[in-house]
Short mmCIF file of C-alpha atoms in Angstrom, two decimals:
data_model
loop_
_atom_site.label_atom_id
_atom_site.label_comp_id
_atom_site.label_asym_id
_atom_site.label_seq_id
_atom_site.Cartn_x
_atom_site.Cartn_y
_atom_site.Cartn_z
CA UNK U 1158 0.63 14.58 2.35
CA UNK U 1159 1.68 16.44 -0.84
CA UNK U 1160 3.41 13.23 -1.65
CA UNK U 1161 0.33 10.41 -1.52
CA UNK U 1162 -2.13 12.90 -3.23
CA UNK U 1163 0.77 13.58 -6.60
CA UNK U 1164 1.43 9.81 -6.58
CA UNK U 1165 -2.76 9.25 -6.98
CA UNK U 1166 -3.38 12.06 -8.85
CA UNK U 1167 -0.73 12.39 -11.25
CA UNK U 1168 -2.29 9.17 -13.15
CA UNK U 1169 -1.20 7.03 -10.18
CA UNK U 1170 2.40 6.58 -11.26
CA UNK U 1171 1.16 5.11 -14.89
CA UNK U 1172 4.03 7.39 -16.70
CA UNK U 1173 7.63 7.68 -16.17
CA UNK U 1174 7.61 11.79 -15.86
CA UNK U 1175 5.50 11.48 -13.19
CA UNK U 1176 8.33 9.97 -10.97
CA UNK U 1177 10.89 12.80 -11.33
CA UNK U 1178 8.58 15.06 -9.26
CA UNK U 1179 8.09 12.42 -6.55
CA UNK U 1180 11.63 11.32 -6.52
CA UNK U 1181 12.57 15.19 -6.11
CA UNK U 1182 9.81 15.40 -2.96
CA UNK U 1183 10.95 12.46 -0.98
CA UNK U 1184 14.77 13.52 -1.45
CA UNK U 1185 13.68 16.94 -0.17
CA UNK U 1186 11.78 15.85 2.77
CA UNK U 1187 14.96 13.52 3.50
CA UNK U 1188 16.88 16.64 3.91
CA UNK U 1189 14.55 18.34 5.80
CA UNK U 1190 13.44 15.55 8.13
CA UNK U 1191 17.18 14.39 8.22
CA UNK U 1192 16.08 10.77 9.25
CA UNK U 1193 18.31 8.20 10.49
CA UNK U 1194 18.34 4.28 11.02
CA UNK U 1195 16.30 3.41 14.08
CA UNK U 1196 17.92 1.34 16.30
CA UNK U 1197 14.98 -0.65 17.13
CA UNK U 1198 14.77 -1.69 13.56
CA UNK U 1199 18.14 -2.07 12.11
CA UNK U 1200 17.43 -5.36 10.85
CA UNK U 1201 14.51 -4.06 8.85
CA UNK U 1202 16.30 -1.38 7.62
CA UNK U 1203 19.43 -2.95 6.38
CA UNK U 1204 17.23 -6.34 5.13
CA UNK U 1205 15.20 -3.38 3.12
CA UNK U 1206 18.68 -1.57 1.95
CA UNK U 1207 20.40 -4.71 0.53
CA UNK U 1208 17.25 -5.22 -1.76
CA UNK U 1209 18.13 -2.30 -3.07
CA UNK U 1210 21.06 -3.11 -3.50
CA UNK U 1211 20.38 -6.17 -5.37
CA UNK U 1212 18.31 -4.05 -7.54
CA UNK U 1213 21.67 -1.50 -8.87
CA UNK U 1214 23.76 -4.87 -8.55
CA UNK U 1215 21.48 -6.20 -11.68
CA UNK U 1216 22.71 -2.81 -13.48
CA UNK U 1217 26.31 -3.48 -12.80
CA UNK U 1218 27.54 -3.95 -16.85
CA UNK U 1219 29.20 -7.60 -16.57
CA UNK U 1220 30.81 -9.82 -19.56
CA UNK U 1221 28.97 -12.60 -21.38
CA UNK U 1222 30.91 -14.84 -19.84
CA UNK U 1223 30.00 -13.84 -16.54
CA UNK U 1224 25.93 -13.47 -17.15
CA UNK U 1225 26.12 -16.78 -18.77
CA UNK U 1226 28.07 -18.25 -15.99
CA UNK U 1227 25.41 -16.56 -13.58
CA UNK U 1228 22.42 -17.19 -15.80
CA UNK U 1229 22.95 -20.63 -18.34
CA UNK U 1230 19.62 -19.21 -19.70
CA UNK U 1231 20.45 -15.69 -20.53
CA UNK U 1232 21.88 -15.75 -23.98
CA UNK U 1233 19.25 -17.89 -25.36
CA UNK U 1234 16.84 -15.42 -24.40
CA UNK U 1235 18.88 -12.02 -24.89
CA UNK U 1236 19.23 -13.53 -28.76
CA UNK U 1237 16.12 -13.72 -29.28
CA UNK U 1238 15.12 -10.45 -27.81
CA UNK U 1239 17.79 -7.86 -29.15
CA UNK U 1240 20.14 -8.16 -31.74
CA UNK U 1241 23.85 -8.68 -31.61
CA UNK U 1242 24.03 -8.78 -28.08
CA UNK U 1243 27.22 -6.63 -26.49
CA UNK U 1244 29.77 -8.16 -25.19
CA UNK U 1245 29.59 -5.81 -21.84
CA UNK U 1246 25.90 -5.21 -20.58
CA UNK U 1247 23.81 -5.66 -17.17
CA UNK U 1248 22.12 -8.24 -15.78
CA UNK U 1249 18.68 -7.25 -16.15
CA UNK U 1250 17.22 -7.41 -19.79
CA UNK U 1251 15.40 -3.69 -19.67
CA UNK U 1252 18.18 -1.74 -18.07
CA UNK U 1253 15.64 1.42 -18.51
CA UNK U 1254 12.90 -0.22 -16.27
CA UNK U 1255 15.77 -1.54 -13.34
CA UNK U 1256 16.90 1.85 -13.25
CA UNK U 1257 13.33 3.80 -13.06
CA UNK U 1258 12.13 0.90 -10.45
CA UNK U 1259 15.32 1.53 -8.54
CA UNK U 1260 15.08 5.17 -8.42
CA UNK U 1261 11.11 4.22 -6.97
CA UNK U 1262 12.64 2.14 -5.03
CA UNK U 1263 15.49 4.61 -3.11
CA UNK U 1264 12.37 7.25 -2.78
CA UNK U 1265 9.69 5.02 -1.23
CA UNK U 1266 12.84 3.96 0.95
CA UNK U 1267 13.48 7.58 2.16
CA UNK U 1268 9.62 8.23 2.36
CA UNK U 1269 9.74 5.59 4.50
CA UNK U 1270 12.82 6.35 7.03
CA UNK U 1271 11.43 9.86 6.74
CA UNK U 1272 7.62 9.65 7.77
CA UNK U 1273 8.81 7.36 10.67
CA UNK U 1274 10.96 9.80 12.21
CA UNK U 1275 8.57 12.22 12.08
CA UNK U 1276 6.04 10.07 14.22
CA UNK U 1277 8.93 8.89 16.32
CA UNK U 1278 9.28 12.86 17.24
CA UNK U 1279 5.32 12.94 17.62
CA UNK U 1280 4.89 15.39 14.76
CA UNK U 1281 2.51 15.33 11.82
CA UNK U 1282 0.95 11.86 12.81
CA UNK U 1283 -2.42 13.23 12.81
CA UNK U 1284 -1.85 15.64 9.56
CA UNK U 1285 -1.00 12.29 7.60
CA UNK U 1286 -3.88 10.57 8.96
CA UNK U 1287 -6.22 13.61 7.87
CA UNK U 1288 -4.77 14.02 4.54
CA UNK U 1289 -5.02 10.10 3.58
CA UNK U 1290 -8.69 10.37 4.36
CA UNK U 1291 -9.37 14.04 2.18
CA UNK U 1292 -7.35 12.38 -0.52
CA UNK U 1293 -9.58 9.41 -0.78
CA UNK U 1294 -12.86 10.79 -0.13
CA UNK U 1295 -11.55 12.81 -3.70
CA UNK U 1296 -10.38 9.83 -5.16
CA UNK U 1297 -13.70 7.94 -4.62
CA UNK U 1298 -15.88 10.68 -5.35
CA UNK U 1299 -13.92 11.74 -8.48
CA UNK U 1300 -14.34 7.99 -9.59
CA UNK U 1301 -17.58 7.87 -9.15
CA UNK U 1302 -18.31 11.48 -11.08
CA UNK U 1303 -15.85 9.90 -13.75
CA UNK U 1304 -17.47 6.39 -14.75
CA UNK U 1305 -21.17 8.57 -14.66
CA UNK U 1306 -19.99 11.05 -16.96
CA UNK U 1307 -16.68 9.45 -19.30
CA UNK U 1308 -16.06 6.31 -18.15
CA UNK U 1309 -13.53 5.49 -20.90
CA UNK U 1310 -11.69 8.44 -20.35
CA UNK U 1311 -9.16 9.41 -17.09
CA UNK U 1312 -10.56 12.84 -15.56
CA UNK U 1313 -13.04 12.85 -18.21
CA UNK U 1314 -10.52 14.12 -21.27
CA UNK U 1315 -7.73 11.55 -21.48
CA UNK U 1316 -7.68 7.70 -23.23
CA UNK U 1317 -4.24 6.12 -22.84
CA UNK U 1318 -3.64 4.66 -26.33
CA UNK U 1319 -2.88 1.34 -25.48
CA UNK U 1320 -5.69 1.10 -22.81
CA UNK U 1321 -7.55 -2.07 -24.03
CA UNK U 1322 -11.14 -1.37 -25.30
CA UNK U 1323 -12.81 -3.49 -22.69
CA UNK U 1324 -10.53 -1.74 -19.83
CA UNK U 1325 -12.47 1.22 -18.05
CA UNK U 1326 -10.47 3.46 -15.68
CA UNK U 1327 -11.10 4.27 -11.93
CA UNK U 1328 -10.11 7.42 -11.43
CA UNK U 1329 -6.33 7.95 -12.47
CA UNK U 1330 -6.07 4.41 -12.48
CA UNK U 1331 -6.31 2.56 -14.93
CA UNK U 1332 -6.95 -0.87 -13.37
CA UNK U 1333 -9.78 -1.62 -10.98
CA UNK U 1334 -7.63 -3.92 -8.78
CA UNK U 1335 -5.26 -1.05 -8.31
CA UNK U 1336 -7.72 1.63 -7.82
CA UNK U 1337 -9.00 -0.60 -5.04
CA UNK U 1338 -5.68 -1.61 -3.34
CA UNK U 1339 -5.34 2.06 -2.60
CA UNK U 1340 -8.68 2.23 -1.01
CA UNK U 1341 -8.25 -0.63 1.01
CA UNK U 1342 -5.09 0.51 2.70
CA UNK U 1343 -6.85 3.76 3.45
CA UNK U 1344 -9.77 2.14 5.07
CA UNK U 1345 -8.66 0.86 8.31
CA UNK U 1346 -6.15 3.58 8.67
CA UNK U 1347 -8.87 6.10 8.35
CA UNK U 1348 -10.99 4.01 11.11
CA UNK U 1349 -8.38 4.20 13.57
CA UNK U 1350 -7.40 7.69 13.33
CA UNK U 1351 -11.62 8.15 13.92
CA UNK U 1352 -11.42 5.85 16.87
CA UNK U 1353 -7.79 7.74 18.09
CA UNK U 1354 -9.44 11.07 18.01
CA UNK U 1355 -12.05 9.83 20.25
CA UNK U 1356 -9.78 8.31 22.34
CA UNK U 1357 -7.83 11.21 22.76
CA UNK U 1358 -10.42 12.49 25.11
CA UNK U 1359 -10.77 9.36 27.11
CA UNK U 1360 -6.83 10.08 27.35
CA UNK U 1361 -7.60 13.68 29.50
CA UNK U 1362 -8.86 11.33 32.57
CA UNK U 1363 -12.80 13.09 31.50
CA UNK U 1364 -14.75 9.95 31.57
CA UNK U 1365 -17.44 12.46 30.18
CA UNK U 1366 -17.96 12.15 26.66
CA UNK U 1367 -19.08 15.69 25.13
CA UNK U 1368 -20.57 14.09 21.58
CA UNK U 1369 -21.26 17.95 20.21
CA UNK U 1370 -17.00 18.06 20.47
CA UNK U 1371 -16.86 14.60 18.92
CA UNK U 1372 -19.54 15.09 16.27
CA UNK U 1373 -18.08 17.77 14.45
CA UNK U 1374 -17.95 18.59 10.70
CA UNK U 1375 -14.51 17.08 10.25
CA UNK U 1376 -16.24 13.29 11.76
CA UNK U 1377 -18.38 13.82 9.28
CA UNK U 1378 -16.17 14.48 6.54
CA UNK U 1379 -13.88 11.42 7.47
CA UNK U 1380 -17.48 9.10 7.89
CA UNK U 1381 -18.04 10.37 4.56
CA UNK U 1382 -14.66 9.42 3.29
CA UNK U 1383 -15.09 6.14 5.00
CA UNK U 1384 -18.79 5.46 3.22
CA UNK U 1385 -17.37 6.70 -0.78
CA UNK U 1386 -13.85 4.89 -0.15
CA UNK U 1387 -16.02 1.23 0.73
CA UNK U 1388 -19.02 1.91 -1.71
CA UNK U 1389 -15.27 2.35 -4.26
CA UNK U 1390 -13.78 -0.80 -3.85
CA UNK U 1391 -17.74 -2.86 -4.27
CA UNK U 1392 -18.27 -0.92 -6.77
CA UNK U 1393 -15.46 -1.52 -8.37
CA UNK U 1394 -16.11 -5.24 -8.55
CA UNK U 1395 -12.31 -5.98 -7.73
CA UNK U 1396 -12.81 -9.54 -6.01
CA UNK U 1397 -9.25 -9.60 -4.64
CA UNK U 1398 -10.01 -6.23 -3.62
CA UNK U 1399 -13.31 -6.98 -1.33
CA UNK U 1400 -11.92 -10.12 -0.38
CA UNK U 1401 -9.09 -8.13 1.29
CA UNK U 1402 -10.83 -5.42 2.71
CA UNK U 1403 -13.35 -8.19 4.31
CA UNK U 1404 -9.99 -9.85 5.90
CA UNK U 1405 -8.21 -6.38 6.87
CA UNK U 1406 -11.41 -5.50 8.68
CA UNK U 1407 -11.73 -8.60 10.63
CA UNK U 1408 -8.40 -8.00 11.81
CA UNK U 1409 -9.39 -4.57 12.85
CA UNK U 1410 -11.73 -6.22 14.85
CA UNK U 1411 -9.71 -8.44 16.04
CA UNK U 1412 -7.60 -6.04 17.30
CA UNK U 1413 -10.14 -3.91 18.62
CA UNK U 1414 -10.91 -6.62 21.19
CA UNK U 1415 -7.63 -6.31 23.29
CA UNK U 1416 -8.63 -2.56 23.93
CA UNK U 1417 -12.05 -2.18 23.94
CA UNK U 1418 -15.17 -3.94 26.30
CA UNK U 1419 -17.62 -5.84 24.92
CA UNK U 1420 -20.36 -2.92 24.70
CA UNK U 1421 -18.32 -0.88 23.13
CA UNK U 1422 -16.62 -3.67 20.88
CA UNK U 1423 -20.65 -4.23 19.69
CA UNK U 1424 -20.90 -0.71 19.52
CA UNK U 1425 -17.60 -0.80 17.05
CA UNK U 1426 -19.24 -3.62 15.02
CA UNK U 1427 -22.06 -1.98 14.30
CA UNK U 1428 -20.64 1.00 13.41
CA UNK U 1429 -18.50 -0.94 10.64
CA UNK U 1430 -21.62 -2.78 9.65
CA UNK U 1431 -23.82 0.26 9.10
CA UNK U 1432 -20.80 1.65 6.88
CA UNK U 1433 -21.08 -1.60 5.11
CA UNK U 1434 -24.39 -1.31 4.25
CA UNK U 1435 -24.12 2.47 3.35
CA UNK U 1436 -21.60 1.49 1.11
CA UNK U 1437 -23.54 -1.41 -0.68
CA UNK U 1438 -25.84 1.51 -2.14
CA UNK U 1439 -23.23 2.16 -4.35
CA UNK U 1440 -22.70 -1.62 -6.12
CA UNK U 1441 -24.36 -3.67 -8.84
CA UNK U 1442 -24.36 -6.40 -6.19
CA UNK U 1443 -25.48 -9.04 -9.00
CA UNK U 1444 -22.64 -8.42 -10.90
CA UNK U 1445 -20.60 -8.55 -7.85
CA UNK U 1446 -22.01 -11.94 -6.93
CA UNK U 1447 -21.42 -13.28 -10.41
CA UNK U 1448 -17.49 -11.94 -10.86
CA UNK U 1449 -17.33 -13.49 -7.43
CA UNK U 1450 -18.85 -16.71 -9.03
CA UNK U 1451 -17.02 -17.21 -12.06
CA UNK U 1452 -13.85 -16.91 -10.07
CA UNK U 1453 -12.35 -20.55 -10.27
CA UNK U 1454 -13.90 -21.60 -13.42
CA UNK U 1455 -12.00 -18.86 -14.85
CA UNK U 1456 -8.90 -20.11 -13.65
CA UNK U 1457 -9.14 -17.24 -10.85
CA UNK U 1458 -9.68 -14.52 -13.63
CA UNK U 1459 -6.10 -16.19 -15.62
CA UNK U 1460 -4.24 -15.91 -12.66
CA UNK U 1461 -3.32 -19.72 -12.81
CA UNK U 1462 -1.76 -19.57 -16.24
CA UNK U 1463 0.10 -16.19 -15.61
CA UNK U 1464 1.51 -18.52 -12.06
CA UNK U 1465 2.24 -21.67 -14.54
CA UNK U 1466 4.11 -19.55 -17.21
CA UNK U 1467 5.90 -17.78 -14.51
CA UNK U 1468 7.44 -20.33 -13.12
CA UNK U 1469 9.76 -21.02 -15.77
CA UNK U 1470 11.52 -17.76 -15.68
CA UNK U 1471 12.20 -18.30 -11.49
CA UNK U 1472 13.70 -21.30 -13.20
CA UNK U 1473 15.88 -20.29 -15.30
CA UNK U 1474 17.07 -17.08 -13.64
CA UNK U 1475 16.78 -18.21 -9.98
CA UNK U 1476 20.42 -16.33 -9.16
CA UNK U 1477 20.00 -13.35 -10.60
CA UNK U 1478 16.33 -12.91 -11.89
CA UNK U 1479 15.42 -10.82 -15.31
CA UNK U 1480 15.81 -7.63 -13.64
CA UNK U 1481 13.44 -5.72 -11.79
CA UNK U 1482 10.54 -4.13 -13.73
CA UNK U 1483 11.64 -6.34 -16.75
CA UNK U 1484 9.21 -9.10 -16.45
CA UNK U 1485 7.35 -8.16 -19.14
CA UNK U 1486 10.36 -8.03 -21.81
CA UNK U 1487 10.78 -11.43 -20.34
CA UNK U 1488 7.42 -12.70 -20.97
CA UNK U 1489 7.88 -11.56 -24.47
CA UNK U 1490 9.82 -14.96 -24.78
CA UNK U 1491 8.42 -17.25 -21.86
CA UNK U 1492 4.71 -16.56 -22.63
CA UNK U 1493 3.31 -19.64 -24.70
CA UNK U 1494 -0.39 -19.40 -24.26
CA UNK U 1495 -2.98 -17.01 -26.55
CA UNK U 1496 -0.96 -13.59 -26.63
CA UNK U 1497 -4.57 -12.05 -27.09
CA UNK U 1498 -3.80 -11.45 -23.55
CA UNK U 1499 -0.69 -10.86 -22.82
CA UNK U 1500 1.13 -11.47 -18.94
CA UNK U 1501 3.00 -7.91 -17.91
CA UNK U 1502 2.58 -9.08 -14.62
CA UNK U 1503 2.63 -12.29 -12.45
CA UNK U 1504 -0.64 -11.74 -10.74
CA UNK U 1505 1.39 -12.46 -7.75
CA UNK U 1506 3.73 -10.02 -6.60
CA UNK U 1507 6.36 -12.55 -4.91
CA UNK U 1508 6.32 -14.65 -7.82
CA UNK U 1509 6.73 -11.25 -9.80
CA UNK U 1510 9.90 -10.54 -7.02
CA UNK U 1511 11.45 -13.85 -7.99
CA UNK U 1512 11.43 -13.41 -11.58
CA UNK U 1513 12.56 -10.45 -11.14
CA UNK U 1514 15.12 -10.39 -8.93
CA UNK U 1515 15.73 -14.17 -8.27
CA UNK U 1516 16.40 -16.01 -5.08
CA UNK U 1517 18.00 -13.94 -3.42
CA UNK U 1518 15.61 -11.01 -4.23
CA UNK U 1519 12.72 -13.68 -2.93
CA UNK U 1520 14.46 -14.38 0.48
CA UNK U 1521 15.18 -10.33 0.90
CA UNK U 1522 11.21 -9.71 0.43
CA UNK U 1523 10.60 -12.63 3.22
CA UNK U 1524 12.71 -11.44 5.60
CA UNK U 1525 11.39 -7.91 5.22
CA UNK U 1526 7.73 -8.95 5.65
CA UNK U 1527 8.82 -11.34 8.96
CA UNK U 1528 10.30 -8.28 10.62
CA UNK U 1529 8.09 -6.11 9.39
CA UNK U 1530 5.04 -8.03 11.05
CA UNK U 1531 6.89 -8.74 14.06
CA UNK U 1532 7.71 -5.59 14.68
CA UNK U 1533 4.35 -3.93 13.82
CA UNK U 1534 2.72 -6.95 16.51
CA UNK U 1535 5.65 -5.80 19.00
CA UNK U 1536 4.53 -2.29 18.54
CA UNK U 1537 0.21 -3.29 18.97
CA UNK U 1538 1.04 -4.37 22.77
CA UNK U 1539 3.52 -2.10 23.85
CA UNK U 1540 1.74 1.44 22.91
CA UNK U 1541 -1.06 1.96 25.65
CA UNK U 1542 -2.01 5.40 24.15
CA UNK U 1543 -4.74 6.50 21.60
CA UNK U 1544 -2.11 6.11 18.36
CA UNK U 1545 -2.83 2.66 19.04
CA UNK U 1546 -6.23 3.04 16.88
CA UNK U 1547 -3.74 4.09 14.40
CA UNK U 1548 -1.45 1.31 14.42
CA UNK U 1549 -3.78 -1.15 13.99
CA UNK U 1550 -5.66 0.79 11.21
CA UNK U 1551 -2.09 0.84 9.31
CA UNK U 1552 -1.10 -2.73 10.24
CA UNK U 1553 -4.43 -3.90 8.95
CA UNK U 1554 -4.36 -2.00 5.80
CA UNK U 1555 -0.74 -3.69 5.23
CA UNK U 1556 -2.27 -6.70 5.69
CA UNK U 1557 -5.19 -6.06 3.41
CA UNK U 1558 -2.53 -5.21 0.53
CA UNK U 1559 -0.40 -8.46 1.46
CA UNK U 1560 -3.03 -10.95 0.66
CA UNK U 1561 -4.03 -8.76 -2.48
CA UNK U 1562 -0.80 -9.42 -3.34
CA UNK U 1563 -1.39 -12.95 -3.47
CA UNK U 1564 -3.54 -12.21 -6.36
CA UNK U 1565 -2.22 -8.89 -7.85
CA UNK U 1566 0.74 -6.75 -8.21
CA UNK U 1567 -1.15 -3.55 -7.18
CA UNK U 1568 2.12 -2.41 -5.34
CA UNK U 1569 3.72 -1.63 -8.96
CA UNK U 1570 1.77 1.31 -9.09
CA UNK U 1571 3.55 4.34 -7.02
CA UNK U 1572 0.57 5.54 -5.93
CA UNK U 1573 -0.18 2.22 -4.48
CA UNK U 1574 3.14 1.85 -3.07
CA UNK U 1575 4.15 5.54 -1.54
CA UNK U 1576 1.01 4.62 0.73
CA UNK U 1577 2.00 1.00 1.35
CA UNK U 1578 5.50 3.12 2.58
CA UNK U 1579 3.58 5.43 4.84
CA UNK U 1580 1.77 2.90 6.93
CA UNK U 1581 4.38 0.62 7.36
CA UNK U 1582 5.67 3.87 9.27
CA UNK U 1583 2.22 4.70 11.54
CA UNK U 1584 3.05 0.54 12.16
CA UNK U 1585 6.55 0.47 12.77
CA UNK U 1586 7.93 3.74 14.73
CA UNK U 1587 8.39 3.35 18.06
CA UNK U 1588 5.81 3.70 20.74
CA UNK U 1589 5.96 6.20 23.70
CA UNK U 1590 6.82 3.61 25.83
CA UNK U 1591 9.93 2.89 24.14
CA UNK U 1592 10.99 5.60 23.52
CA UNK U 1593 10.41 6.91 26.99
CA UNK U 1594 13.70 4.54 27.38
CA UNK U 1595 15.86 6.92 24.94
CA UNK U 1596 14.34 10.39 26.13
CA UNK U 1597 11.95 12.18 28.05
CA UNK U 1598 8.33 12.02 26.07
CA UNK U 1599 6.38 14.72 25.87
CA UNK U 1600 2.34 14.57 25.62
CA UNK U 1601 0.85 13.28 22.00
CA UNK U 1602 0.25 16.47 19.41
CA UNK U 1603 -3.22 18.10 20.18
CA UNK U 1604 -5.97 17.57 17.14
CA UNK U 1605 -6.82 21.34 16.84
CA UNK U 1606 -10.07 20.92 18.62
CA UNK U 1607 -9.39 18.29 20.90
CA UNK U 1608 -7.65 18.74 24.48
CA UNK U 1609 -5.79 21.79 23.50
CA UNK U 1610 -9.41 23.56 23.33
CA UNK U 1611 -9.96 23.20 26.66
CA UNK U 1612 -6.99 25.79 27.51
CA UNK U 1613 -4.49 23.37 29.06
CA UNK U 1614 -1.55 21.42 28.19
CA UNK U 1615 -2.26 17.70 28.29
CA UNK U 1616 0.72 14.93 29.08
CA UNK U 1617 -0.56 11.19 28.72
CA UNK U 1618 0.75 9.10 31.17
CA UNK U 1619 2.23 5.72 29.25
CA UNK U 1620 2.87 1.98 30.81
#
């Protein structure tokens, strides 16, 4: 968990030094972990590799004749954005920024591969769970200790000198839609490790359930993460961020009827309601109310004319696209409206993908999110065991970020997206069951206090 807590703490992936030690981690945990295509998802794993592929094609130096061939557009634009252009240079028009984002991109990629091998060998499942949960009950409560004390300043000493005067930081981040994209992936996933620990003893065959074992101070610590985390995002006053917690946890829900009666699905209900409320002490719901309000007659906060001046650059670059991470050199020449605010960022992160990367890019992001969902669905029915709870906390929380991403482009922050890579693997390794087809499966890992307290070895049978 070393990895998700640098990536948020290390000002969320804002600067570029802050990527060498991440880059360095992942590619050390690669080595360690040694983790290898799974078979089950070899689709998803090459569709995933030939983006990134298309990314280091876009630094590939080419002739003019060859860009303009690819992109009519290009020279029209490169001329009025550097200077006698070279007759030899690479697609993308910010080589500097393809190259970082594609170095972000290889180490989210092994972070990835990695973390899902681990759970496929049922190790460190539980750890990750933990550690997502301690690392946002700091976040949140470090936020809130932040915007009492300095709210114009990150950690209380630092002002980024081209933060905006009317921008106030969350924590290490310095935009409220990101700082709540984290939060709401780590919502759900937090709820279903809570619910998986308690089904872990339902897993034992002792239909007794001993709530001085259950109740202990590390519930309380993740209920408390749970309660700061939610009160985060209101308080934030992110509306694509409520809106997509609101959706991720009706899908929760919805999930949590295949598996659980109707008591206890009331009983789950409330549970999620009461945190609701507990969280609501901590938002100006007013101002809440009116940002929700003023919404559309906004033009959906600008969205609608960063989507409309957009467009044009899919357009004109629809083969090859700008170059990833160099939409905002782009913009420098597509933008038309007031520059008093300016568009880094397409408010919409396939749009953004498009732009960036073209087509082809596009079509590689689709089919990634198809299998990705499919699989993760596949995955719901066929695990009968308590990681289940899991599952469908990570597959919501993906969810939750997808329809953010209608909105926003939270998952350009590396803090954002190291998490998005470590629930898509709690969603998408393989259950027991199949891999009970490849090898013998042993019993899930033990929490420390859990069956292994109770002086025997535990194996859960799995259908």
């Amino acid at each position: 968990m070393g990895i998700a807590a640098w990536a948020v703490f290390a000002f969320a992936g804002t600067y570029a030094w802050t990527l060498a030690p991440l880059a360095a981690a992942a590619l050390a945990i690669a080595v360690i972990v040694r983790p290898t295509m799974s078979d089950r998802a070899d689709i998803l794993d090459g569709a995933l590799f030939c983006c990134l592929a298309l990314t280091a094609l876009q630094l590939l130096p080419l002739p003019a004749a060859v860009r303009s061939a690819l992109s009519p557009h290009r020279a029209a634009v490169e001329a009025q954005l550097v200077f006698g252009a070279a007759a030899t240079a690479p697609l993308t028009l910010d080589a500097a920024a393809t190259a970082r984002a594609l170095a972000t991109g290889i180490a989210l990629f092994l972070i990835f591969l990695s973390a899902r091998a681990l759970f496929e060998r049922q190790e460190g499942l539980r750890h990750v769970c933990r550690g997502i949960a301690w690392v946002g009950l700091a976040l949140g409560a470090e936020a809130f200790v932040q915007r009492a004390l300095s709210p114009a300043l990150v950690y209380g000493v630092w002002r980024p000198a081209w933060l905006a005067s009317n921008i106030l930081p969350w924590g290490p981040f310095i935009n409220r839609n990101d700082f709540a994209a984290w939060l709401l992936m780590a919502i759900p996933l937090t709820i279903g490790y809570v619910l998986m620990r308690i089904g872990s003893w339902r897993a034992t065959g002792d239909t007794r359930i001993d709530v001085n074992r259950i109740v202990d101070p590390r519930l309380i610590l993740l209920l408390a993460s749970m309660c700061v985390m939610t009160g985060g995002i209101l308080a934030s006053l992110s509306r694509s961020g409520v809106l997509s917690l609101a959706i991720a946890l009706a899908a929760f829900m919805l999930l949590a009827r295949t598996r659980l009666g109707r008591t206890r699905l009331w009983l789950l209900a409330a549970a999620v309601g009461v945190l609701l409320i507990a969280a609501g002490t901590y938002v100006n719901l007013p101002a809440l109310l009116g940002r929700m309000n003023e919404a559309w007659p906004s033009g959906l906060g600008g969205r609608l004319a960063a989507w409309r001046e957009t467009w044009p650059i899919v357009r004109d670059f629809a083969v090859t696209g700008v170059g990833v991470g160099a939409f905002e050199r782009a913009m420098l020449v597509y933008q038309e409206s007031n520059r008093l605010l300016f568009f880094n960022h397409a408010h919409n992160e396939l749009l953004q993908i498009m732009a960036e990367g073209g087509v082809p890019l596009g079509i590689g992001a689709l089919v990634v999110l198809t299998i990705a969902a499919s699989t993760a669905m596949s995955n719901l029915r066929a695990d009968r065991s308590p990681v289940f709870w899991a599952r469908a906390g990570a597959a919501c929380g993906l969810l939750g970020i997808a329809c953010q991403s209608f909105w926003d482009t939270a998952l350009r922050m590396p803090a954002n997206s190291v998490l998005c890579a470590i629930l898509a693997a709690v969603a998408l390794h393989a259950p027991a069951a199949v891999r009970a087809q490849r090898a013998p499966v042993d019993s899930l890992p033990a929490d420390d206090h859990l069956p292994a307290a109770r002086g025997k070895s535990v194996h859960v049978k799995h259908r």
